[in-house]
């Protein structure tokens, strides 16, 4: 047997060892609990946001105008920024624009104290969950591909901001007469569809001067140039009630360089070629063929550019009149050349039978008449000589050698004189036709100059006003 003292010592050691294990186990358990507590996340701030949203919308009715006193009106502030002009259709009298539209109003039911909700001063809410004013644009034909923005921003004072981009197709009275130097004035009129001014009033968020001169967001490298966006507010009387309206006028101007280079300059070049063709020789036979080629080329040019011209059912654009008159001038030039060539190949006797040609001969044919009288005197002399020769034939004796030689010389002289008289008549007739050609050419230039000057004055006035 072990001594009693040793057994007690063994028990005491065992006891202390168990206590040590228990202490270590307690430490491990404590550390595990501490680590587990640290791993649990804190209460997120989003829960405060959700609580604020539930608090605001718990008893909210989106069908009721958000005022405590029903006699007070809700003022809706409107702002507009034009971004681009996408299309102008003269046939349907419509314009497609891209605008940035902003609405601001105060909702008296969406007010809270930021200190009660962890300092939250604003939040986003669904636009379907709150009251939204029924503001429309009266010129809307259709709403284009506008991206949906389903949220609005609300701050702690109850101010609601509804910002959204709009691609709108608007009805507009387009004036295309001055194309391509035209200016357009299209309006966007905002108003409440049902509420009178006692319930919903409208106002500008910025000053009218700031809106009119705001071109920061406008895409200024396209076909259209933004001049200004003036705005005005007024009230209209309808069904014994006053309705508030705000109208924005979009003043835009077309940049004409593309159409001047592609339409006007080629047409002017063809007209210049036609004018130069008058210097071709009248009796060469190539002038008429050349002018017909110019007319055909101009017709093909005009047909290929039909899609470039605006289509309108009210008034024909001035550039359309320009093309028609240019074609008429080419036709007139061709007819003039045909007339002169026809006169050139007529004989003098045939021309004198025509009244117009007889007038021209009376005016310009004095030299020709003097030449004809001189020819007649020579012919009389030759006739007397011929009678003398014929009298010689009555002599029964055959002519001698000297007489025969004299008779042959007289015949040759008569032939040469007749040929010279015919050549002189042809030269005089050609000179008369050339004078007529120059006269008609000057008249053609006068008409062309008056027409061109009128067009340039009109287009210059529209370009610099």
Short mmCIF file of C-alpha atoms in Angstrom, two decimals:
data_model
loop_
_atom_site.label_atom_id
_atom_site.label_comp_id
_atom_site.label_asym_id
_atom_site.label_seq_id
_atom_site.Cartn_x
_atom_site.Cartn_y
_atom_site.Cartn_z
CA UNK A 1 0.00 0.00 0.00
CA UNK A 2 1.00 3.51 -0.83
CA UNK A 3 1.43 5.85 2.05
CA UNK A 4 -1.56 8.02 2.82
CA UNK A 5 0.36 11.24 2.20
CA UNK A 6 1.24 10.28 -1.35
CA UNK A 7 -2.37 9.50 -2.27
CA UNK A 8 -3.56 12.83 -1.02
CA UNK A 9 -0.85 14.56 -3.03
CA UNK A 10 -1.92 12.69 -6.14
CA UNK A 11 -5.54 13.74 -5.65
CA UNK A 12 -4.57 17.33 -5.19
CA UNK A 13 -2.58 17.31 -8.45
CA UNK A 14 -5.46 15.72 -10.27
CA UNK A 15 -7.84 18.35 -8.91
CA UNK A 16 -5.65 21.22 -10.05
CA UNK A 17 -5.28 19.65 -13.51
CA UNK A 18 -9.07 19.41 -13.89
CA UNK A 19 -9.40 23.04 -12.84
CA UNK A 20 -6.79 23.99 -15.42
CA UNK A 21 -8.72 22.18 -18.14
CA UNK A 22 -11.94 23.83 -17.09
CA UNK A 23 -10.26 27.23 -17.15
CA UNK A 24 -8.82 26.66 -20.62
CA UNK A 25 -12.19 25.42 -21.85
CA UNK A 26 -13.85 28.54 -20.46
CA UNK A 27 -11.31 30.71 -22.22
CA UNK A 28 -11.95 28.90 -25.50
CA UNK A 29 -15.70 29.24 -25.11
CA UNK A 30 -15.37 32.95 -24.30
CA UNK A 31 -13.15 33.58 -27.31
CA UNK A 32 -15.57 31.72 -29.54
CA UNK A 33 -18.47 33.79 -28.30
CA UNK A 34 -16.51 37.02 -28.80
CA UNK A 35 -15.52 36.06 -32.34
CA UNK A 36 -19.06 35.05 -33.15
CA UNK A 37 -20.31 38.41 -31.93
CA UNK A 38 -17.79 40.24 -34.09
CA UNK A 39 -18.84 38.29 -37.19
CA UNK A 40 -22.48 39.36 -36.90
CA UNK A 41 -22.94 42.53 -39.16
CA UNK A 42 -24.29 45.74 -37.80
CA UNK A 43 -27.77 46.89 -38.58
CA UNK A 44 -27.54 48.36 -42.14
CA UNK A 45 -28.46 51.95 -42.87
CA UNK A 46 -30.65 50.71 -45.70
CA UNK A 47 -33.14 49.58 -43.14
CA UNK A 48 -33.51 53.24 -42.15
CA UNK A 49 -34.11 54.11 -45.79
CA UNK A 50 -36.71 51.38 -46.04
CA UNK A 51 -38.32 52.58 -42.84
CA UNK A 52 -38.43 56.14 -44.21
CA UNK A 53 -39.98 54.93 -47.46
CA UNK A 54 -42.61 52.89 -45.62
CA UNK A 55 -43.35 55.83 -43.34
CA UNK A 56 -43.86 58.24 -46.25
CA UNK A 57 -45.97 55.89 -48.36
CA UNK A 58 -47.94 54.14 -45.59
CA UNK A 59 -50.99 56.40 -45.85
CA UNK A 60 -50.12 58.11 -49.14
CA UNK A 61 -52.79 58.33 -51.86
CA UNK A 62 -51.28 58.99 -55.29
CA UNK A 63 -54.66 60.04 -56.66
CA UNK A 64 -55.00 63.09 -54.40
CA UNK A 65 -53.28 66.39 -55.04
CA UNK A 66 -50.64 66.68 -52.26
CA UNK A 67 -51.81 69.78 -50.37
CA UNK A 68 -53.17 70.10 -46.82
CA UNK A 69 -55.36 73.03 -47.79
CA UNK A 70 -57.34 72.16 -50.91
CA UNK A 71 -57.79 75.84 -51.81
CA UNK A 72 -54.05 76.34 -52.34
CA UNK A 73 -52.64 75.58 -55.79
CA UNK A 74 -49.66 73.39 -56.62
CA UNK A 75 -47.01 75.26 -58.60
CA UNK A 76 -45.14 73.11 -61.10
CA UNK A 77 -41.83 74.55 -62.30
CA UNK A 78 -40.79 73.58 -65.83
CA UNK A 79 -37.41 73.68 -67.52
CA UNK A 80 -36.39 72.66 -71.03
CA UNK A 81 -33.05 72.02 -72.71
CA UNK A 82 -32.94 71.25 -76.45
CA UNK A 83 -30.38 68.58 -77.34
CA UNK A 84 -30.79 68.02 -81.08
CA UNK A 85 -33.08 68.32 -84.09
CA UNK A 86 -33.35 64.83 -85.57
CA UNK A 87 -35.66 65.35 -88.53
CA UNK A 88 -37.75 68.02 -90.27
CA UNK A 89 -40.50 66.64 -92.52
CA UNK A 90 -42.14 69.25 -94.72
CA UNK A 91 -44.62 66.77 -96.21
CA UNK A 92 -46.17 65.80 -92.86
CA UNK A 93 -45.44 69.21 -91.28
CA UNK A 94 -43.68 67.67 -88.28
CA UNK A 95 -40.33 67.95 -86.52
CA UNK A 96 -38.54 65.33 -84.42
CA UNK A 97 -36.52 66.67 -81.50
CA UNK A 98 -34.60 65.35 -78.53
CA UNK A 99 -35.10 67.41 -75.37
CA UNK A 100 -34.18 67.22 -71.69
CA UNK A 101 -37.33 67.96 -69.69
CA UNK A 102 -37.47 68.84 -65.99
CA UNK A 103 -40.45 69.20 -63.62
CA UNK A 104 -40.20 70.41 -60.02
CA UNK A 105 -43.08 70.74 -57.54
CA UNK A 106 -43.67 70.52 -53.78
CA UNK A 107 -45.46 67.54 -52.24
CA UNK A 108 -46.68 68.47 -48.77
CA UNK A 109 -47.19 64.80 -47.84
CA UNK A 110 -43.55 63.85 -48.49
CA UNK A 111 -41.87 65.87 -45.71
CA UNK A 112 -39.67 64.45 -42.91
CA UNK A 113 -37.02 65.42 -40.39
CA UNK A 114 -33.60 64.13 -41.48
CA UNK A 115 -32.48 63.80 -37.84
CA UNK A 116 -35.09 61.11 -37.26
CA UNK A 117 -33.75 58.99 -40.12
CA UNK A 118 -29.96 58.99 -39.79
CA UNK A 119 -29.57 62.31 -41.64
CA UNK A 120 -31.22 61.18 -44.90
CA UNK A 121 -32.09 64.36 -46.83
CA UNK A 122 -33.33 62.89 -50.12
CA UNK A 123 -34.41 59.60 -51.61
CA UNK A 124 -35.75 58.20 -54.85
CA UNK A 125 -39.31 56.96 -55.13
CA UNK A 126 -41.23 55.27 -57.88
CA UNK A 127 -43.16 57.75 -59.98
CA UNK A 128 -46.11 55.34 -59.93
CA UNK A 129 -46.29 55.49 -56.12
CA UNK A 130 -46.74 59.26 -55.75
CA UNK A 131 -48.84 62.01 -57.28
CA UNK A 132 -47.48 63.36 -60.60
CA UNK A 133 -48.97 66.41 -62.38
CA UNK A 134 -50.78 65.77 -65.67
CA UNK A 135 -48.61 68.10 -67.75
CA UNK A 136 -48.76 67.45 -71.50
CA UNK A 137 -47.38 69.01 -74.70
CA UNK A 138 -50.24 70.04 -76.94
CA UNK A 139 -48.15 69.73 -80.16
CA UNK A 140 -47.31 66.06 -79.55
CA UNK A 141 -47.92 63.89 -82.63
CA UNK A 142 -46.24 60.87 -81.12
CA UNK A 143 -43.68 60.20 -78.42
CA UNK A 144 -40.55 58.74 -79.91
CA UNK A 145 -38.07 56.27 -78.48
CA UNK A 146 -37.69 57.89 -75.07
CA UNK A 147 -35.95 55.82 -72.37
CA UNK A 148 -38.28 55.16 -69.41
CA UNK A 149 -37.26 56.83 -66.14
CA UNK A 150 -39.45 55.22 -63.43
CA UNK A 151 -38.08 57.21 -60.45
CA UNK A 152 -38.24 60.74 -59.08
CA UNK A 153 -36.11 62.40 -56.44
CA UNK A 154 -37.70 63.76 -53.24
CA UNK A 155 -35.92 65.82 -50.56
CA UNK A 156 -36.84 66.32 -46.94
CA UNK A 157 -38.71 69.57 -47.60
CA UNK A 158 -41.11 67.83 -50.01
CA UNK A 159 -39.57 69.11 -53.27
CA UNK A 160 -40.03 66.53 -56.05
CA UNK A 161 -37.77 66.52 -59.13
CA UNK A 162 -38.84 64.66 -62.23
CA UNK A 163 -36.03 64.69 -64.82
CA UNK A 164 -36.34 62.73 -68.05
CA UNK A 165 -35.20 62.84 -71.70
CA UNK A 166 -37.90 62.98 -74.36
CA UNK A 167 -37.73 62.24 -78.08
CA UNK A 168 -40.83 63.98 -79.37
CA UNK A 169 -42.45 64.26 -82.79
CA UNK A 170 -44.16 67.65 -82.85
CA UNK A 171 -46.65 69.18 -85.25
CA UNK A 172 -45.16 72.35 -86.69
CA UNK A 173 -46.13 74.76 -89.44
CA UNK A 174 -43.00 74.55 -91.61
CA UNK A 175 -42.25 77.24 -94.18
CA UNK A 176 -40.08 75.68 -96.91
CA UNK A 177 -40.30 78.44 -99.50
CA UNK A 178 -36.81 79.80 -98.71
CA UNK A 179 -35.13 76.35 -98.76
CA UNK A 180 -32.16 75.90 -98.25
CA UNK A 181 -31.93 79.27 -96.50
CA UNK A 182 -35.02 78.69 -94.38
CA UNK A 183 -35.68 79.30 -90.71
CA UNK A 184 -38.27 77.42 -88.67
CA UNK A 185 -40.21 78.36 -85.56
CA UNK A 186 -41.72 75.36 -83.78
CA UNK A 187 -43.41 75.55 -80.41
CA UNK A 188 -43.83 73.27 -77.39
CA UNK A 189 -46.78 74.27 -75.23
CA UNK A 190 -46.98 72.73 -71.75
CA UNK A 191 -50.27 72.75 -69.87
CA UNK A 192 -52.31 70.69 -67.45
CA UNK A 193 -54.79 68.45 -69.17
CA UNK A 194 -57.55 68.68 -66.50
CA UNK A 195 -56.57 71.03 -63.67
CA UNK A 196 -57.27 74.73 -63.83
CA UNK A 197 -54.90 77.39 -62.58
CA UNK A 198 -56.61 77.25 -59.16
CA UNK A 199 -55.29 73.71 -58.75
CA UNK A 200 -52.10 73.56 -60.83
CA UNK A 201 -50.14 76.63 -61.82
CA UNK A 202 -47.04 76.68 -64.02
CA UNK A 203 -43.83 78.66 -63.74
CA UNK A 204 -40.34 78.68 -65.26
CA UNK A 205 -37.61 77.05 -63.19
CA UNK A 206 -34.98 79.36 -64.72
CA UNK A 207 -35.32 82.84 -66.13
CA UNK A 208 -36.56 83.24 -69.69
CA UNK A 209 -33.24 84.84 -70.71
CA UNK A 210 -31.24 81.88 -69.38
CA UNK A 211 -33.42 79.38 -71.21
CA UNK A 212 -33.34 81.35 -74.47
CA UNK A 213 -29.55 81.47 -74.63
CA UNK A 214 -28.81 77.96 -73.33
CA UNK A 215 -27.00 76.06 -76.12
CA UNK A 216 -24.69 73.95 -73.99
CA UNK A 217 -26.29 70.58 -74.69
CA UNK A 218 -27.31 71.24 -78.29
CA UNK A 219 -25.51 69.18 -80.96
CA UNK A 220 -24.37 72.09 -83.09
CA UNK A 221 -22.59 70.10 -85.80
CA UNK A 222 -25.68 68.93 -87.68
CA UNK A 223 -27.80 70.39 -90.44
CA UNK A 224 -29.69 72.75 -88.12
CA UNK A 225 -28.37 75.64 -86.05
CA UNK A 226 -30.13 76.65 -82.84
CA UNK A 227 -30.82 80.38 -82.69
CA UNK A 228 -32.71 80.69 -79.39
CA UNK A 229 -35.50 79.18 -77.29
CA UNK A 230 -37.76 82.04 -76.16
CA UNK A 231 -40.50 81.19 -73.69
CA UNK A 232 -43.64 82.84 -72.37
CA UNK A 233 -46.37 82.18 -69.82
CA UNK A 234 -50.04 82.99 -70.20
CA UNK A 235 -53.49 81.77 -69.20
CA UNK A 236 -56.29 80.74 -71.50
CA UNK A 237 -59.99 80.74 -70.78
CA UNK A 238 -61.75 77.45 -71.44
CA UNK A 239 -65.00 76.02 -70.05
CA UNK A 240 -65.38 78.91 -67.58
CA UNK A 241 -61.95 78.22 -66.08
CA UNK A 242 -58.44 79.58 -66.54
CA UNK A 243 -55.66 77.19 -67.51
CA UNK A 244 -51.95 77.98 -67.23
CA UNK A 245 -49.69 77.46 -70.23
CA UNK A 246 -45.96 77.82 -70.91
CA UNK A 247 -44.80 77.90 -74.51
CA UNK A 248 -41.23 77.32 -75.68
CA UNK A 249 -40.43 78.42 -79.26
CA UNK A 250 -37.62 76.53 -80.97
CA UNK A 251 -35.98 78.94 -83.42
CA UNK A 252 -33.69 76.99 -85.75
CA UNK A 253 -31.93 77.77 -89.04
CA UNK A 254 -30.77 75.39 -91.73
CA UNK A 255 -27.12 75.36 -92.77
CA UNK A 256 -27.27 75.74 -96.59
CA UNK A 257 -23.70 74.82 -97.55
CA UNK A 258 -24.49 71.19 -98.37
CA UNK A 259 -27.33 72.14 -100.70
CA UNK A 260 -25.45 75.03 -102.29
CA UNK A 261 -22.55 72.73 -103.21
CA UNK A 262 -24.72 69.77 -104.22
CA UNK A 263 -27.62 71.52 -105.97
CA UNK A 264 -27.04 75.14 -106.89
CA UNK A 265 -23.42 75.18 -108.05
CA UNK A 266 -23.77 72.27 -110.56
CA UNK A 267 -26.88 73.88 -111.98
CA UNK A 268 -25.08 77.23 -112.33
CA UNK A 269 -22.17 75.51 -114.10
CA UNK A 270 -24.52 73.93 -116.65
CA UNK A 271 -26.14 77.30 -117.29
CA UNK A 272 -22.70 78.88 -117.85
CA UNK A 273 -21.79 76.14 -120.32
CA UNK A 274 -25.02 76.85 -122.18
CA UNK A 275 -24.17 80.55 -122.35
CA UNK A 276 -20.68 79.80 -123.67
CA UNK A 277 -22.17 77.53 -126.34
CA UNK A 278 -23.54 80.64 -128.08
CA UNK A 279 -19.99 81.36 -129.25
CA UNK A 280 -19.97 78.24 -131.42
CA UNK A 281 -20.14 79.09 -135.14
CA UNK A 282 -23.71 79.47 -136.31
CA UNK A 283 -23.22 77.53 -139.53
CA UNK A 284 -21.04 74.78 -138.06
CA UNK A 285 -23.98 72.48 -137.26
CA UNK A 286 -22.71 71.55 -133.75
CA UNK A 287 -24.43 74.22 -131.67
CA UNK A 288 -27.86 72.56 -131.61
CA UNK A 289 -26.41 69.12 -130.83
CA UNK A 290 -24.36 70.61 -128.01
CA UNK A 291 -27.37 72.40 -126.51
CA UNK A 292 -29.49 69.23 -126.68
CA UNK A 293 -26.72 67.40 -124.78
CA UNK A 294 -26.75 70.09 -122.06
CA UNK A 295 -30.54 69.86 -121.76
CA UNK A 296 -30.45 66.08 -121.41
CA UNK A 297 -27.66 66.29 -118.83
CA UNK A 298 -29.61 68.85 -116.81
CA UNK A 299 -32.71 66.65 -116.90
CA UNK A 300 -30.77 63.66 -115.56
CA UNK A 301 -29.21 65.85 -112.88
CA UNK A 302 -32.63 67.13 -111.83
CA UNK A 303 -34.19 63.64 -111.64
CA UNK A 304 -31.33 62.26 -109.52
CA UNK A 305 -31.72 65.06 -106.96
CA UNK A 306 -35.48 64.84 -106.52
CA UNK A 307 -35.16 63.25 -103.07
CA UNK A 308 -32.95 66.08 -101.86
CA UNK A 309 -35.70 68.68 -102.22
CA UNK A 310 -38.30 69.14 -99.48
CA UNK A 311 -41.80 67.91 -100.23
CA UNK A 312 -44.59 70.30 -99.32
CA UNK A 313 -48.17 70.54 -100.48
CA UNK A 314 -48.64 74.24 -99.71
CA UNK A 315 -46.02 76.20 -101.64
CA UNK A 316 -43.32 75.17 -104.06
CA UNK A 317 -39.87 75.96 -102.62
CA UNK A 318 -37.99 78.68 -104.43
CA UNK A 319 -35.23 76.26 -105.34
CA UNK A 320 -37.82 74.17 -107.22
CA UNK A 321 -38.82 77.27 -109.15
CA UNK A 322 -35.12 77.88 -109.79
CA UNK A 323 -34.67 74.45 -111.39
CA UNK A 324 -37.82 74.80 -113.50
CA UNK A 325 -36.79 78.24 -114.76
CA UNK A 326 -33.27 77.00 -115.53
CA UNK A 327 -34.74 74.20 -117.63
CA UNK A 328 -37.03 76.70 -119.34
CA UNK A 329 -34.02 78.90 -120.11
CA UNK A 330 -32.21 75.95 -121.65
CA UNK A 331 -35.28 75.22 -123.76
CA UNK A 332 -35.46 78.87 -124.80
CA UNK A 333 -31.78 78.81 -125.77
CA UNK A 334 -32.31 75.68 -127.85
CA UNK A 335 -35.39 77.13 -129.60
CA UNK A 336 -33.52 80.36 -130.39
CA UNK A 337 -30.66 78.44 -131.96
CA UNK A 338 -33.06 76.30 -134.00
CA UNK A 339 -34.85 79.42 -135.25
CA UNK A 340 -31.64 81.16 -136.33
CA UNK A 341 -30.27 78.05 -138.07
CA UNK A 342 -33.59 77.60 -139.83
CA UNK A 343 -33.48 81.17 -141.08
CA UNK A 344 -29.89 80.69 -142.18
CA UNK A 345 -30.83 77.81 -144.49
CA UNK A 346 -33.82 79.59 -146.04
CA UNK A 347 -33.50 81.41 -149.35
CA UNK A 348 -34.08 85.14 -149.51
CA UNK A 349 -37.31 84.72 -151.44
CA UNK A 350 -38.74 82.28 -148.86
CA UNK A 351 -37.77 84.51 -145.95
CA UNK A 352 -39.40 87.59 -147.48
CA UNK A 353 -42.68 85.70 -147.54
CA UNK A 354 -42.62 85.40 -143.73
CA UNK A 355 -43.84 88.49 -141.86
CA UNK A 356 -41.27 88.40 -139.10
CA UNK A 357 -38.41 87.88 -141.51
CA UNK A 358 -39.77 90.63 -143.78
CA UNK A 359 -39.65 93.07 -140.83
CA UNK A 360 -36.10 92.05 -140.07
CA UNK A 361 -35.14 92.49 -143.73
CA UNK A 362 -36.73 95.93 -143.85
CA UNK A 363 -34.71 96.89 -140.77
CA UNK A 364 -31.36 95.28 -141.52
CA UNK A 365 -31.44 94.57 -145.29
CA UNK A 366 -30.69 98.02 -146.78
CA UNK A 367 -27.21 97.00 -147.76
CA UNK A 368 -28.59 93.91 -149.39
CA UNK A 369 -31.05 95.98 -151.46
CA UNK A 370 -28.26 98.26 -152.72
CA UNK A 371 -26.28 95.21 -153.75
CA UNK A 372 -29.30 93.79 -155.53
CA UNK A 373 -29.89 97.11 -157.42
CA UNK A 374 -26.26 97.19 -158.55
CA UNK A 375 -26.56 93.62 -159.72
CA UNK A 376 -29.72 94.54 -161.64
CA UNK A 377 -27.89 97.35 -163.49
CA UNK A 378 -25.12 94.98 -164.48
CA UNK A 379 -27.69 92.47 -165.64
CA UNK A 380 -29.39 95.11 -167.83
CA UNK A 381 -26.08 95.92 -169.48
CA UNK A 382 -25.41 92.27 -170.13
CA UNK A 383 -28.91 91.81 -171.52
CA UNK A 384 -28.34 94.61 -174.06
CA UNK A 385 -25.09 92.99 -175.09
CA UNK A 386 -26.85 89.67 -175.37
CA UNK A 387 -29.50 91.21 -177.65
CA UNK A 388 -26.72 92.58 -179.86
CA UNK A 389 -25.22 89.13 -180.04
CA UNK A 390 -28.56 87.62 -180.89
CA UNK A 391 -28.99 90.18 -183.67
CA UNK A 392 -25.74 88.92 -185.09
CA UNK A 393 -27.26 85.48 -185.27
CA UNK A 394 -29.86 86.83 -187.71
CA UNK A 395 -27.09 87.42 -190.24
CA UNK A 396 -27.09 84.48 -192.58
CA UNK A 397 -23.34 84.45 -192.85
CA UNK A 398 -21.54 82.47 -190.11
CA UNK A 399 -19.76 84.57 -187.50
CA UNK A 400 -16.15 85.28 -187.93
CA UNK A 401 -13.51 84.24 -185.42
CA UNK A 402 -13.46 87.66 -183.76
CA UNK A 403 -17.21 87.72 -183.27
CA UNK A 404 -17.23 84.20 -181.82
CA UNK A 405 -14.50 85.17 -179.35
CA UNK A 406 -16.43 88.25 -178.30
CA UNK A 407 -19.56 86.18 -177.74
CA UNK A 408 -17.70 83.68 -175.52
CA UNK A 409 -16.11 86.45 -173.47
CA UNK A 410 -19.52 88.04 -172.86
CA UNK A 411 -20.95 84.67 -171.75
CA UNK A 412 -18.08 84.10 -169.30
CA UNK A 413 -18.44 87.57 -167.87
CA UNK A 414 -22.16 87.07 -167.34
CA UNK A 415 -21.51 83.73 -165.53
CA UNK A 416 -18.88 85.25 -163.24
CA UNK A 417 -21.07 88.24 -162.47
CA UNK A 418 -23.99 85.99 -161.57
CA UNK A 419 -21.77 83.88 -159.31
CA UNK A 420 -20.40 86.99 -157.61
CA UNK A 421 -23.90 88.34 -157.03
CA UNK A 422 -25.03 85.04 -155.46
CA UNK A 423 -21.98 84.95 -153.18
CA UNK A 424 -22.58 88.53 -152.13
CA UNK A 425 -26.23 87.77 -151.35
CA UNK A 426 -25.26 84.74 -149.26
CA UNK A 427 -22.71 86.79 -147.34
CA UNK A 428 -25.27 89.49 -146.64
CA UNK A 429 -27.82 86.91 -145.52
CA UNK A 430 -25.27 85.26 -143.20
CA UNK A 431 -24.45 88.68 -141.74
CA UNK A 432 -28.15 89.31 -141.12
CA UNK A 433 -28.55 85.94 -139.35
CA UNK A 434 -25.51 86.68 -137.19
CA UNK A 435 -27.03 90.02 -136.19
CA UNK A 436 -30.27 88.30 -135.27
CA UNK A 437 -28.32 85.69 -133.27
CA UNK A 438 -26.48 88.41 -131.33
CA UNK A 439 -29.76 90.22 -130.65
CA UNK A 440 -31.44 87.11 -129.26
CA UNK A 441 -28.31 86.23 -127.28
CA UNK A 442 -28.32 89.64 -125.60
CA UNK A 443 -32.00 89.27 -124.79
CA UNK A 444 -31.27 85.82 -123.32
CA UNK A 445 -28.46 87.24 -121.18
CA UNK A 446 -30.70 90.04 -119.96
CA UNK A 447 -33.44 87.64 -118.85
CA UNK A 448 -30.88 85.35 -117.20
CA UNK A 449 -29.20 88.24 -115.38
CA UNK A 450 -32.51 89.62 -114.05
CA UNK A 451 -33.59 86.19 -112.85
CA UNK A 452 -30.23 85.42 -111.21
CA UNK A 453 -30.07 88.81 -109.51
CA UNK A 454 -33.58 88.39 -108.09
CA UNK A 455 -32.72 84.97 -106.64
CA UNK A 456 -29.46 86.19 -105.15
CA UNK A 457 -31.17 89.15 -103.49
CA UNK A 458 -33.88 86.95 -101.98
CA UNK A 459 -31.46 84.31 -100.71
CA UNK A 460 -29.04 86.94 -99.37
CA UNK A 461 -31.85 88.62 -97.45
CA UNK A 462 -32.95 85.31 -95.93
CA UNK A 463 -29.36 84.33 -95.07
CA UNK A 464 -28.46 87.49 -93.14
CA UNK A 465 -31.76 88.09 -91.34
#
